[in-house]
Short mmCIF file of C-alpha atoms in Angstrom, two decimals:
data_model
loop_
_atom_site.label_atom_id
_atom_site.label_comp_id
_atom_site.label_asym_id
_atom_site.label_seq_id
_atom_site.Cartn_x
_atom_site.Cartn_y
_atom_site.Cartn_z
CA MET P 1 0.00 0.00 0.00
CA HIS P 2 1.01 3.61 -0.51
CA TYR P 3 0.53 6.43 1.99
CA LEU P 4 0.88 10.19 1.57
CA LEU P 5 2.16 12.36 4.40
CA PHE P 6 1.32 16.05 3.98
CA TYR P 7 3.25 18.77 5.79
CA GLU P 8 1.84 22.25 6.33
CA ALA P 9 4.57 24.79 7.06
CA GLY P 10 4.17 27.37 9.80
CA ASP P 11 4.69 31.07 9.25
CA ASP P 12 8.33 30.92 10.38
CA TYR P 13 9.21 27.58 8.76
CA VAL P 14 11.80 28.97 6.32
CA GLU P 15 13.68 30.72 9.15
CA ARG P 16 13.59 27.70 11.50
CA ARG P 17 14.17 24.75 9.15
CA ALA P 18 17.97 25.06 8.87
CA ALA P 19 18.45 23.92 12.49
CA HIS P 20 16.59 20.65 11.77
CA ARG P 21 17.37 20.01 8.12
CA ASP P 22 20.33 17.63 8.58
CA GLU P 23 18.36 15.35 10.93
CA HIS P 24 15.29 15.47 8.69
CA LEU P 25 17.34 14.50 5.63
CA ARG P 26 19.15 11.74 7.57
CA LYS P 27 15.79 10.23 8.50
CA ALA P 28 14.47 10.62 4.96
CA TRP P 29 17.50 8.93 3.36
CA ALA P 30 17.35 6.09 5.92
CA ALA P 31 13.63 5.56 5.17
CA SER P 32 14.44 5.58 1.45
CA ASP P 33 17.22 3.03 1.95
CA ARG P 34 14.72 0.76 3.75
CA GLY P 35 12.32 1.08 0.80
CA GLU P 36 9.71 2.95 2.84
CA LEU P 37 10.04 6.50 1.46
CA ILE P 38 9.48 6.59 -2.29
CA LEU P 39 9.33 10.31 -3.08
CA GLY P 40 9.10 13.62 -1.25
CA GLY P 41 9.44 17.34 -1.64
CA ALA P 42 7.93 20.81 -1.53
CA ILE P 43 4.58 21.16 -3.29
CA VAL P 44 4.36 24.93 -3.91
CA GLU P 45 6.40 28.11 -3.97
CA PRO P 46 6.85 29.87 -1.68
CA THR P 47 7.53 26.87 0.48
CA ASP P 48 4.37 26.38 2.49
CA GLY P 49 4.00 22.62 2.41
CA ALA P 50 5.45 19.31 1.37
CA VAL P 51 4.33 15.79 0.60
CA LEU P 52 6.09 12.46 1.16
CA LEU P 53 5.04 9.18 -0.46
CA PHE P 54 5.58 6.03 1.60
CA GLN P 55 4.94 2.36 0.96
CA GLY P 56 4.31 -0.27 3.59
CA ASP P 57 1.87 -2.78 5.00
CA SER P 58 0.08 -0.13 7.08
CA PRO P 59 0.03 3.65 7.58
CA GLU P 60 2.37 3.11 10.54
CA VAL P 61 5.39 3.63 8.28
CA ALA P 62 4.33 7.23 7.51
CA GLU P 63 2.98 7.85 11.02
CA MET P 64 6.27 6.79 12.66
CA PHE P 65 8.24 9.04 10.33
CA ALA P 66 5.97 12.00 11.17
CA ARG P 67 6.16 11.36 14.93
CA THR P 68 9.96 11.35 14.95
CA ASP P 69 10.71 13.92 12.24
CA PRO P 70 12.15 17.18 13.64
CA TYR P 71 10.21 19.16 11.04
#
């Protein structure tokens, strides 16, 4: 099954993201290496949201990522 995780950015997201970007990308690459994260990125300009596409047996794969993602 495939699952979409939508992110809505807060007003100060652009200013605050740099402090968390390395950890976010580390988690994303690890999820990709495990075959869980298929695709992800910003959905509009200016950056006010993002979407990540996961695959797994249940929505838990996307939910766990969201719970532990510093973004």
